[in-house]
PDB file of C-alpha atoms in Angstrom:
ATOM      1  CA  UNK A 231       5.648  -8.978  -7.580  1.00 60.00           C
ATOM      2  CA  UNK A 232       6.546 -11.983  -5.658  1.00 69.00           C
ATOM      3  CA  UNK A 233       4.278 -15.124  -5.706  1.00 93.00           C
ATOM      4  CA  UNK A 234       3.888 -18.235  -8.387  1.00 96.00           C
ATOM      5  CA  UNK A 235       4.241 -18.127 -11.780  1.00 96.00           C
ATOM      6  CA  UNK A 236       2.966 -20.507 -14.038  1.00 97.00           C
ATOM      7  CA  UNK A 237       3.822 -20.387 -17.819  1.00 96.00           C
ATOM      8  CA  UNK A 238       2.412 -20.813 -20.617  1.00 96.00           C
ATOM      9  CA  UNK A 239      -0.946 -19.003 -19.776  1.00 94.00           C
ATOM     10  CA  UNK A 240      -3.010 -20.410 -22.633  1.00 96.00           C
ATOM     11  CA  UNK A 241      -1.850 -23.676 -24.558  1.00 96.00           C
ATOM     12  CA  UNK A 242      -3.449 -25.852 -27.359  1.00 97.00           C
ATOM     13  CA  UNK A 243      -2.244 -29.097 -28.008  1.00 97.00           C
ATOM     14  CA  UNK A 244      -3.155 -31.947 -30.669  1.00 97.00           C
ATOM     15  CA  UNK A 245      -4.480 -35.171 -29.115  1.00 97.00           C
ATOM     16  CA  UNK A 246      -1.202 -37.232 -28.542  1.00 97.00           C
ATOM     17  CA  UNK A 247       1.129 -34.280 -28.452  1.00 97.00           C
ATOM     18  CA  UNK A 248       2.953 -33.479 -25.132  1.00 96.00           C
ATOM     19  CA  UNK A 249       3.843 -30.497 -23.310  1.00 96.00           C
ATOM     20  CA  UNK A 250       5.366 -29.481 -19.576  1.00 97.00           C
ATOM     21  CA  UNK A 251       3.692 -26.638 -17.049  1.00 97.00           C
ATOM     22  CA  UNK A 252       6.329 -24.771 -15.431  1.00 97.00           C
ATOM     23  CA  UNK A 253       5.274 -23.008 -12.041  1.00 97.00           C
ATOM     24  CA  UNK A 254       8.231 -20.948 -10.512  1.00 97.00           C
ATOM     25  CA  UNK A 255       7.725 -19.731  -6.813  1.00 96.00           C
ATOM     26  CA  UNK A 256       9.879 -17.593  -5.223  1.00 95.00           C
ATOM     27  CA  UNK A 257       8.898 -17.306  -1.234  1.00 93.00           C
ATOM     28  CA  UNK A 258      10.815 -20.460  -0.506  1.00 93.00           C
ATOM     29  CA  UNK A 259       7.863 -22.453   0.257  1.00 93.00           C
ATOM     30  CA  UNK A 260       8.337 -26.380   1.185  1.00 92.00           C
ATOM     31  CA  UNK A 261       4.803 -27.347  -0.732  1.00 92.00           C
ATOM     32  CA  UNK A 262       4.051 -27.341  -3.600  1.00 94.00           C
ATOM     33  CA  UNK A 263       1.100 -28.083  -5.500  1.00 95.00           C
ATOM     34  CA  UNK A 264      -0.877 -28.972  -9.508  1.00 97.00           C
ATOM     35  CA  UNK A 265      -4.928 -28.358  -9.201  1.00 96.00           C
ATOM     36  CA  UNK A 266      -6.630 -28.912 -12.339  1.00 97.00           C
ATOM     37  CA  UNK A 267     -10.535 -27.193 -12.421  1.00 96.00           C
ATOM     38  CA  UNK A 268     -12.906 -28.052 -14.124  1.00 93.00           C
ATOM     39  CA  UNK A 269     -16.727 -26.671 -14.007  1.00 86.00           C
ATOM     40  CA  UNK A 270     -19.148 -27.756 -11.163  1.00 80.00           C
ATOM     41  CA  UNK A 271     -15.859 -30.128  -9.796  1.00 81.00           C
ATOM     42  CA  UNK A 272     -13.892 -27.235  -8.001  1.00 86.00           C
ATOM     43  CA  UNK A 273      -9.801 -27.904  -8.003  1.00 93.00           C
ATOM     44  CA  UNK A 274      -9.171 -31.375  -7.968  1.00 93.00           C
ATOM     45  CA  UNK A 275      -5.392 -32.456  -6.709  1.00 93.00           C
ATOM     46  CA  UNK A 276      -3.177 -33.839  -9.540  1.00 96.00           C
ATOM     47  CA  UNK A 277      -0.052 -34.242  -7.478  1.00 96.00           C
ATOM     48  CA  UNK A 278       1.806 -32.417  -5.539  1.00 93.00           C
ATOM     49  CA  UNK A 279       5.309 -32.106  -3.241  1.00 94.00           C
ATOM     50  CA  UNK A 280       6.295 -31.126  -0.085  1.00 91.00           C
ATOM     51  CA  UNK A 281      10.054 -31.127  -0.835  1.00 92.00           C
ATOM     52  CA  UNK A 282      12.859 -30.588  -3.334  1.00 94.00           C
ATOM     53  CA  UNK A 283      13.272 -34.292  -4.842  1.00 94.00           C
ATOM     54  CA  UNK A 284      10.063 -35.250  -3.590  1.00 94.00           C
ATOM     55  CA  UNK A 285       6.662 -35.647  -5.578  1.00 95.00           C
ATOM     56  CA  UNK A 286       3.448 -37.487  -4.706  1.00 94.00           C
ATOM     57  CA  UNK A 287       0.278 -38.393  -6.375  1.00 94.00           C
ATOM     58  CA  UNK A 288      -3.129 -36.526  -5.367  1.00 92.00           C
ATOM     59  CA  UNK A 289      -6.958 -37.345  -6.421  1.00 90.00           C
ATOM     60  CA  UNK A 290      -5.908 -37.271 -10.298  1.00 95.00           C
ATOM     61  CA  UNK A 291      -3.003 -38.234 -11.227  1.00 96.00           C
ATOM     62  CA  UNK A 292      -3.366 -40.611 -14.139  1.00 96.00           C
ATOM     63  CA  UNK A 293      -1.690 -38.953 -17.313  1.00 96.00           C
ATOM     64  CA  UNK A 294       0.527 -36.931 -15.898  1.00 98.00           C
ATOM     65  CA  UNK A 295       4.254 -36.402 -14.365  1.00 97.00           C
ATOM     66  CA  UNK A 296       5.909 -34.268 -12.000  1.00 97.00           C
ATOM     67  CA  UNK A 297       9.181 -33.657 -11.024  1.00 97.00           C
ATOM     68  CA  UNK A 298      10.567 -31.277  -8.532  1.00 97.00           C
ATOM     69  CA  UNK A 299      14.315 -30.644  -9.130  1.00 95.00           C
ATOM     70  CA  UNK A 300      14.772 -27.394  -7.523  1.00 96.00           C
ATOM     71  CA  UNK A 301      13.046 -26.256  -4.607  1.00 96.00           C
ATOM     72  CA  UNK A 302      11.333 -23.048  -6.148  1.00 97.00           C
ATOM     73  CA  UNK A 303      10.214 -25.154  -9.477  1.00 97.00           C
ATOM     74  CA  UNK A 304       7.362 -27.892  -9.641  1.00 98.00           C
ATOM     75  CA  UNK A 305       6.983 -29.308 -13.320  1.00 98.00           C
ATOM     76  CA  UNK A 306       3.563 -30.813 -14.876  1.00 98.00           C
ATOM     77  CA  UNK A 307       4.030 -32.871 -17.754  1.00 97.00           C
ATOM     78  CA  UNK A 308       1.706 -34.625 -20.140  1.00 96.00           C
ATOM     79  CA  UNK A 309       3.212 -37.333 -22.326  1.00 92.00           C
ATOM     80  CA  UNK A 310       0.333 -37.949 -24.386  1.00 96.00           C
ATOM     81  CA  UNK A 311      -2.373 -35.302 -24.055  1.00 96.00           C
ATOM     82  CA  UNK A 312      -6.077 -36.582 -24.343  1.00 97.00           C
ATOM     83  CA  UNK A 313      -9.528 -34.396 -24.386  1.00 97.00           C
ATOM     84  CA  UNK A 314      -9.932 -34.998 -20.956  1.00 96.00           C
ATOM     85  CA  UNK A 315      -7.538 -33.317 -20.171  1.00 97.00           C
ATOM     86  CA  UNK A 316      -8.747 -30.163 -21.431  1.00 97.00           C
ATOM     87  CA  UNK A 317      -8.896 -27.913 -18.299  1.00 97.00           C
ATOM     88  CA  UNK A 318      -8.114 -25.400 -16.402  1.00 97.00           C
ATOM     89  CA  UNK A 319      -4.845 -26.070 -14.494  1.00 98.00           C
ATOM     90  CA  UNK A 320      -3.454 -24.092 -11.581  1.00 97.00           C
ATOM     91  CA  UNK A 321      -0.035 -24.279  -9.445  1.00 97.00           C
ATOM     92  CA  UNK A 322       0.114 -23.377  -5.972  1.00 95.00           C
ATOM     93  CA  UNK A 323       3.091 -23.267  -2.846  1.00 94.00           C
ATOM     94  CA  UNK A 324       2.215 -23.171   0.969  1.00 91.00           C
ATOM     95  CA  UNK A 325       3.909 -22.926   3.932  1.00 83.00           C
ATOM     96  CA  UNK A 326       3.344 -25.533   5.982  1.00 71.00           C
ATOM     97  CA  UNK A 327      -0.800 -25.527   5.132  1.00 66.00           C
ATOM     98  CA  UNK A 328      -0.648 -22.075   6.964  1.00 72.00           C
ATOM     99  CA  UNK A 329      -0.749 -19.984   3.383  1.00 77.00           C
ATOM    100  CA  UNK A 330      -1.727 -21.395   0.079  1.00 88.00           C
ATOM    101  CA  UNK A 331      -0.874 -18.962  -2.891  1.00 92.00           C
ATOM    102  CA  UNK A 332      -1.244 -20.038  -6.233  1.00 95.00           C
ATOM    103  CA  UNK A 333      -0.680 -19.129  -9.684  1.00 96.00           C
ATOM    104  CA  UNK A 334      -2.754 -17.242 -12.348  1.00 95.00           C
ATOM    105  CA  UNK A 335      -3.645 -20.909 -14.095  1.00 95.00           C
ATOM    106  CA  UNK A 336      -3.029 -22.527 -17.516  1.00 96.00           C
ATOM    107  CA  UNK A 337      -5.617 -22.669 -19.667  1.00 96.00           C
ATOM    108  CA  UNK A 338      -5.204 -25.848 -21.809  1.00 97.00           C
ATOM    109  CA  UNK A 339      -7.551 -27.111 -24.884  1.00 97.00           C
ATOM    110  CA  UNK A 340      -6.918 -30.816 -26.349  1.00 97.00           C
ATOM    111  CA  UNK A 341      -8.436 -30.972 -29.234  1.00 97.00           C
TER     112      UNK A 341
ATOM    113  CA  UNK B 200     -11.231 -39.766   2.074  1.00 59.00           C
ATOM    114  CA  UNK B 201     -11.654 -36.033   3.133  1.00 64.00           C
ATOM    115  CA  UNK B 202     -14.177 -33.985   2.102  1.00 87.00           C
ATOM    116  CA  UNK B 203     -15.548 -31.165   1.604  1.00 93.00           C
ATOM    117  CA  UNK B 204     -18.872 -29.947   0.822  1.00 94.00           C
ATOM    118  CA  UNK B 205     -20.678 -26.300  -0.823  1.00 96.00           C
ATOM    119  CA  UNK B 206     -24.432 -26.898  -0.997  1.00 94.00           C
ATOM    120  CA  UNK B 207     -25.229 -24.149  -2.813  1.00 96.00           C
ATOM    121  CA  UNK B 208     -24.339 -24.085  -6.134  1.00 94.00           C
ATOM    122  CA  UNK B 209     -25.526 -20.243  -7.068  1.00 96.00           C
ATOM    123  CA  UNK B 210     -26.950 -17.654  -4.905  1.00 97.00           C
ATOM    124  CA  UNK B 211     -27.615 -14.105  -5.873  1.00 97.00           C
ATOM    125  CA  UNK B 212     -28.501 -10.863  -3.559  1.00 97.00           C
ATOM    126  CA  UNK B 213     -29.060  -7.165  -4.058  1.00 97.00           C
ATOM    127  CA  UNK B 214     -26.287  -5.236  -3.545  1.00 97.00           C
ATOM    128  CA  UNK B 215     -25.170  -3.908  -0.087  1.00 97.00           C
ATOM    129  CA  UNK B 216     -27.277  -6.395   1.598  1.00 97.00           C
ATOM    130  CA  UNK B 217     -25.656  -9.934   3.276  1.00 98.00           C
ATOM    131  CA  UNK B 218     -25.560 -13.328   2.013  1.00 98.00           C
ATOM    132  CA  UNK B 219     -24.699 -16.687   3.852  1.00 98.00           C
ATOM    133  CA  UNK B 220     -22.290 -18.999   1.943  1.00 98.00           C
ATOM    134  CA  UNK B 221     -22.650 -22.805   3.231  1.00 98.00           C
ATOM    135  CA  UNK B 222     -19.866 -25.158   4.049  1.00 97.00           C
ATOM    136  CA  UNK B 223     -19.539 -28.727   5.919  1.00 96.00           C
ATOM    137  CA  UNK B 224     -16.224 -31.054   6.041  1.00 94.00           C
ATOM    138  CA  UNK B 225     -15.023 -33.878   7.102  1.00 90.00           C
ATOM    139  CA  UNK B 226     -11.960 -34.153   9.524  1.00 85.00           C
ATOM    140  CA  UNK B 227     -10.427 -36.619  11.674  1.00 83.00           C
ATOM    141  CA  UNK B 228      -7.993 -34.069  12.910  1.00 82.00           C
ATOM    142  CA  UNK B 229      -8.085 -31.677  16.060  1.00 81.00           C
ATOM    143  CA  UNK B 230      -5.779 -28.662  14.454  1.00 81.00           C
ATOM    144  CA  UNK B 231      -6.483 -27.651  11.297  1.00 85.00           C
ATOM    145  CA  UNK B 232      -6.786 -24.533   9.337  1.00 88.00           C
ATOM    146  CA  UNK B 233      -9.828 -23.706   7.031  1.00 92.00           C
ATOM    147  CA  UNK B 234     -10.063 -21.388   3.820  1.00 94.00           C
ATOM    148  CA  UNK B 235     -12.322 -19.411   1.658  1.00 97.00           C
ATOM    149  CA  UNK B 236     -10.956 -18.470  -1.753  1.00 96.00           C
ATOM    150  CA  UNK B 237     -13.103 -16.374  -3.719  1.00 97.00           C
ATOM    151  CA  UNK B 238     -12.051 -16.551  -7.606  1.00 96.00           C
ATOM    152  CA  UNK B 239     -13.573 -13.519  -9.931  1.00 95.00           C
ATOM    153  CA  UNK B 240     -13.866 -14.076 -13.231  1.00 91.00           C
ATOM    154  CA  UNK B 241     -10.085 -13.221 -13.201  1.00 91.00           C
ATOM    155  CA  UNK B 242      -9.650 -16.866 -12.743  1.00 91.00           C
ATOM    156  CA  UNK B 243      -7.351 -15.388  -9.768  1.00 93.00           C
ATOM    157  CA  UNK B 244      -7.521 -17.375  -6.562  1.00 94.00           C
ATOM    158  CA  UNK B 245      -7.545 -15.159  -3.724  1.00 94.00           C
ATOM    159  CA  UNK B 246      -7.987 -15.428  -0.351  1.00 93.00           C
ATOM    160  CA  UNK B 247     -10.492 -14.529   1.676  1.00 96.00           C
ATOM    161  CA  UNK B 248     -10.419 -15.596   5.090  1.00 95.00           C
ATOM    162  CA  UNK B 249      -8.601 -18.010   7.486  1.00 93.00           C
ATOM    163  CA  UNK B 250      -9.923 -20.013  10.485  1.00 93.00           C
ATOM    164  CA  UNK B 251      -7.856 -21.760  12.540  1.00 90.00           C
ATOM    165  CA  UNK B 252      -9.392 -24.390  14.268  1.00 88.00           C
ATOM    166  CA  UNK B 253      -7.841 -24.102  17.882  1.00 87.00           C
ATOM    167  CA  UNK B 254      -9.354 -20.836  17.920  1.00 86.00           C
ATOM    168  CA  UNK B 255     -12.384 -20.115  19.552  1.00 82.00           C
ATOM    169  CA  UNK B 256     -13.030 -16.728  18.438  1.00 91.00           C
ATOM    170  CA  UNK B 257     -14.215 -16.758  14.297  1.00 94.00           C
ATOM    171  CA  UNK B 258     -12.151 -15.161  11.779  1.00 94.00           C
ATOM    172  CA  UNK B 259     -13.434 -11.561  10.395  1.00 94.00           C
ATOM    173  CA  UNK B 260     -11.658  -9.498   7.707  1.00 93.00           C
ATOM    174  CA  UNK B 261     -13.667  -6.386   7.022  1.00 95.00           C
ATOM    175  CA  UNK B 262     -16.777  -7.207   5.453  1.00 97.00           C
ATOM    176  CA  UNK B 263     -16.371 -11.133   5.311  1.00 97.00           C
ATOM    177  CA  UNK B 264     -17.105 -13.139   8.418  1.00 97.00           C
ATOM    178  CA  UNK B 265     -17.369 -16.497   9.491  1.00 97.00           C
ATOM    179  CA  UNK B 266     -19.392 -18.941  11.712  1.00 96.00           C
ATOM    180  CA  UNK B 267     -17.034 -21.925  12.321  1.00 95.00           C
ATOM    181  CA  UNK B 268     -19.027 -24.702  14.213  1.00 94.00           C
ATOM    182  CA  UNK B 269     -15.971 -27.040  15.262  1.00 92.00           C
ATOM    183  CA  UNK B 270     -18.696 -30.146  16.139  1.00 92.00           C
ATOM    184  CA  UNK B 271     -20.813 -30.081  13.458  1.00 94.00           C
ATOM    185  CA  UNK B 272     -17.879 -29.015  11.509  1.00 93.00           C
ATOM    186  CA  UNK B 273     -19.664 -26.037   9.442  1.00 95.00           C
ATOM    187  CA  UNK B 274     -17.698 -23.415   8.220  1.00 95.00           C
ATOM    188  CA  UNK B 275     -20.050 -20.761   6.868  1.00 97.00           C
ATOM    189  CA  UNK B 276     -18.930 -17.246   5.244  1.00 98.00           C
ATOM    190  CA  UNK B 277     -21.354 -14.371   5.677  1.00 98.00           C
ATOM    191  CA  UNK B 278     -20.093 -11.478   3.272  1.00 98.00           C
ATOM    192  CA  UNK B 279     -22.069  -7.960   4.590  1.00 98.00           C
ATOM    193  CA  UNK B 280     -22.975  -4.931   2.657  1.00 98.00           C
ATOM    194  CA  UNK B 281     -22.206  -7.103  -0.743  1.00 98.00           C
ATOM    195  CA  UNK B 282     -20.605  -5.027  -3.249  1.00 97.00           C
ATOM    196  CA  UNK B 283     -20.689  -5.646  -7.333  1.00 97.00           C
ATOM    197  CA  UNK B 284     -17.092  -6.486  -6.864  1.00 96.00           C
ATOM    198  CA  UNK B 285     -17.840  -9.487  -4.556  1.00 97.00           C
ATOM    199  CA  UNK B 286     -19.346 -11.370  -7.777  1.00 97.00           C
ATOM    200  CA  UNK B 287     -17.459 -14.425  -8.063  1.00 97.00           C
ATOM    201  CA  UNK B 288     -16.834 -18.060  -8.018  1.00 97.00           C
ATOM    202  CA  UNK B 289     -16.398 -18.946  -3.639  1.00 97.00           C
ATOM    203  CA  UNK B 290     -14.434 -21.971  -2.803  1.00 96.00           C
ATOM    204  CA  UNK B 291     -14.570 -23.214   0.634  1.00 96.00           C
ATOM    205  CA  UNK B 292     -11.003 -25.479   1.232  1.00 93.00           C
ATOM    206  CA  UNK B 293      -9.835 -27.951   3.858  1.00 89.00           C
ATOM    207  CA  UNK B 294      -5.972 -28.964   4.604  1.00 82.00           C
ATOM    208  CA  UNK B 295      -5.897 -32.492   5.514  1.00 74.00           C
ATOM    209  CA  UNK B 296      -3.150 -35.121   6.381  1.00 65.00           C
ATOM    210  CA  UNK B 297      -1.080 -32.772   8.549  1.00 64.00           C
ATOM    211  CA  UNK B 298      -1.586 -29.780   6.199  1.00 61.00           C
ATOM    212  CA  UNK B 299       0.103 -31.118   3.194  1.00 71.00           C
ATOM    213  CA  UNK B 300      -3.226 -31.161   1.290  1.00 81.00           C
ATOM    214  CA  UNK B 301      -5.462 -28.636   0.138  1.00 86.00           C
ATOM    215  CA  UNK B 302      -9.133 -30.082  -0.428  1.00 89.00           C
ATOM    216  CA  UNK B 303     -11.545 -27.490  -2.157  1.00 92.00           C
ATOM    217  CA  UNK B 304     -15.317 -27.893  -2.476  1.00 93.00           C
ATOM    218  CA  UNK B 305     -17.308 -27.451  -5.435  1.00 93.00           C
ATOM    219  CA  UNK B 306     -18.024 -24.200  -5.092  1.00 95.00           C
ATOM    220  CA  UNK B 307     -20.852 -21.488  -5.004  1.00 97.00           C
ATOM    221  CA  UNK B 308     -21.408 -19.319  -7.944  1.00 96.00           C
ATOM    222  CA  UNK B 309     -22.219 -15.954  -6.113  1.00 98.00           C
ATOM    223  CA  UNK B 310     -24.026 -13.217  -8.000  1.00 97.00           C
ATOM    224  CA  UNK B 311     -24.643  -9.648  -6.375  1.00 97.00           C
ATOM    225  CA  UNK B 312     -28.060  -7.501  -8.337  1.00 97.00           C
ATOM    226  CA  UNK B 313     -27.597  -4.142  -8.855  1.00 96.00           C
TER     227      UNK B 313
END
């Protein structure tokens, strides 16, 4: 099935350890998008991009990276994970704001 | 900064009757789109239903319907003949700054009763 695929699916890290999301889309979308959720806060942007080579920050970014080096990849990475950052975290592409599709989310736990 | 906003953070109705899900946002734009996303305990996103602003007419896909007030800018979802299958987390969502961002609200925990 075509769509966005985020990998790994369920992750637990060590405080201070890093790791890197990997979301894949392939309907050649120009957006693309990190959401982390967390209960009673709904999805709350972490960054996103609306271009290959381009990246910008959204309503949380502190403690995290991006990088978009190919058009159909968008890369979240933590350097040095904290409990805060325990979350649910979800990728999603769009189309020019017309369709949003996003990915089956990342479930991450920093102990 | 944009917003928007779910007042109601859990509502629960008997099955195959209809429920009213809330939603007000702020915009300074004219065109826009706006989304519900209803997210089962999958943890799925899916789409619901799409409004586009320009349009008079609101958006209905089958059972879901909305009532998009452009001036008061309200953006209620009225889900008829509720099924078990329509229990889930509903997330009412905004685009803002020329559609490049998605803004979500909180949310409204949705529970149909046997």
């Amino acid at each position: 099935n075509a769509g966005v695929t985020q990998t790994p699916k369920f992750r637990v890290l060590k405080t201070g350890q890093s790791m890197t999301l990997l979301c894949a889309q392939d309907m050649n979308h120009e957006y693309m998008y990190w959401y982390r959720q967390d209960p009673g806060m709904g999805l709350r942007l972490i960054h996103y991009s609306v271009g290959e080579g381009t990246t910008a920050k959204g309503e949380v970014p502190d403690g995290y990276n991006v990088s978009r080096l190919k058009k159909q990849n968008f890369l979240l990475g933590l350097e040095s994970a904290a409990p805060s950052q325990t979350s649910v975290y979800f990728c999603a592409s769009s189309y020019e704001g017309y369709g949003y599709t996003f990915g089956s989310g990342t479930r991450l736990t920093v102990v | 900064a944009q917003t928007v906003t779910q007042s109601q953070p859990e509502m629960s109705v008997q099955e195959a009757e209809t429920v009213t899900l809330s939603c007000t946002y702020d915009t300074s734009e004219n065109n826009y789109y706006l989304f519900w996303y209803k997210q089962p305990p999958s943890r799925q996103m899916i789409l619901v239903i799409r409004q586009e602003a320009y349009k008079q007419q609101n958006a209905t896909e089958n059972r879901f319907s909305v009532n998009f007030q452009k001036a008061a800018k309200s953006f209620s979802l009225k889900i008829s003949d509720s099924q078990l299958g329509d229990t889930a987390m509903y997330f009412c969502a905004h685009p803002n700054f020329g559609n490049e961002k998605l803004t979500f609200g909180t949310g409204t925990r949705l529970t149909i009763i046997p």
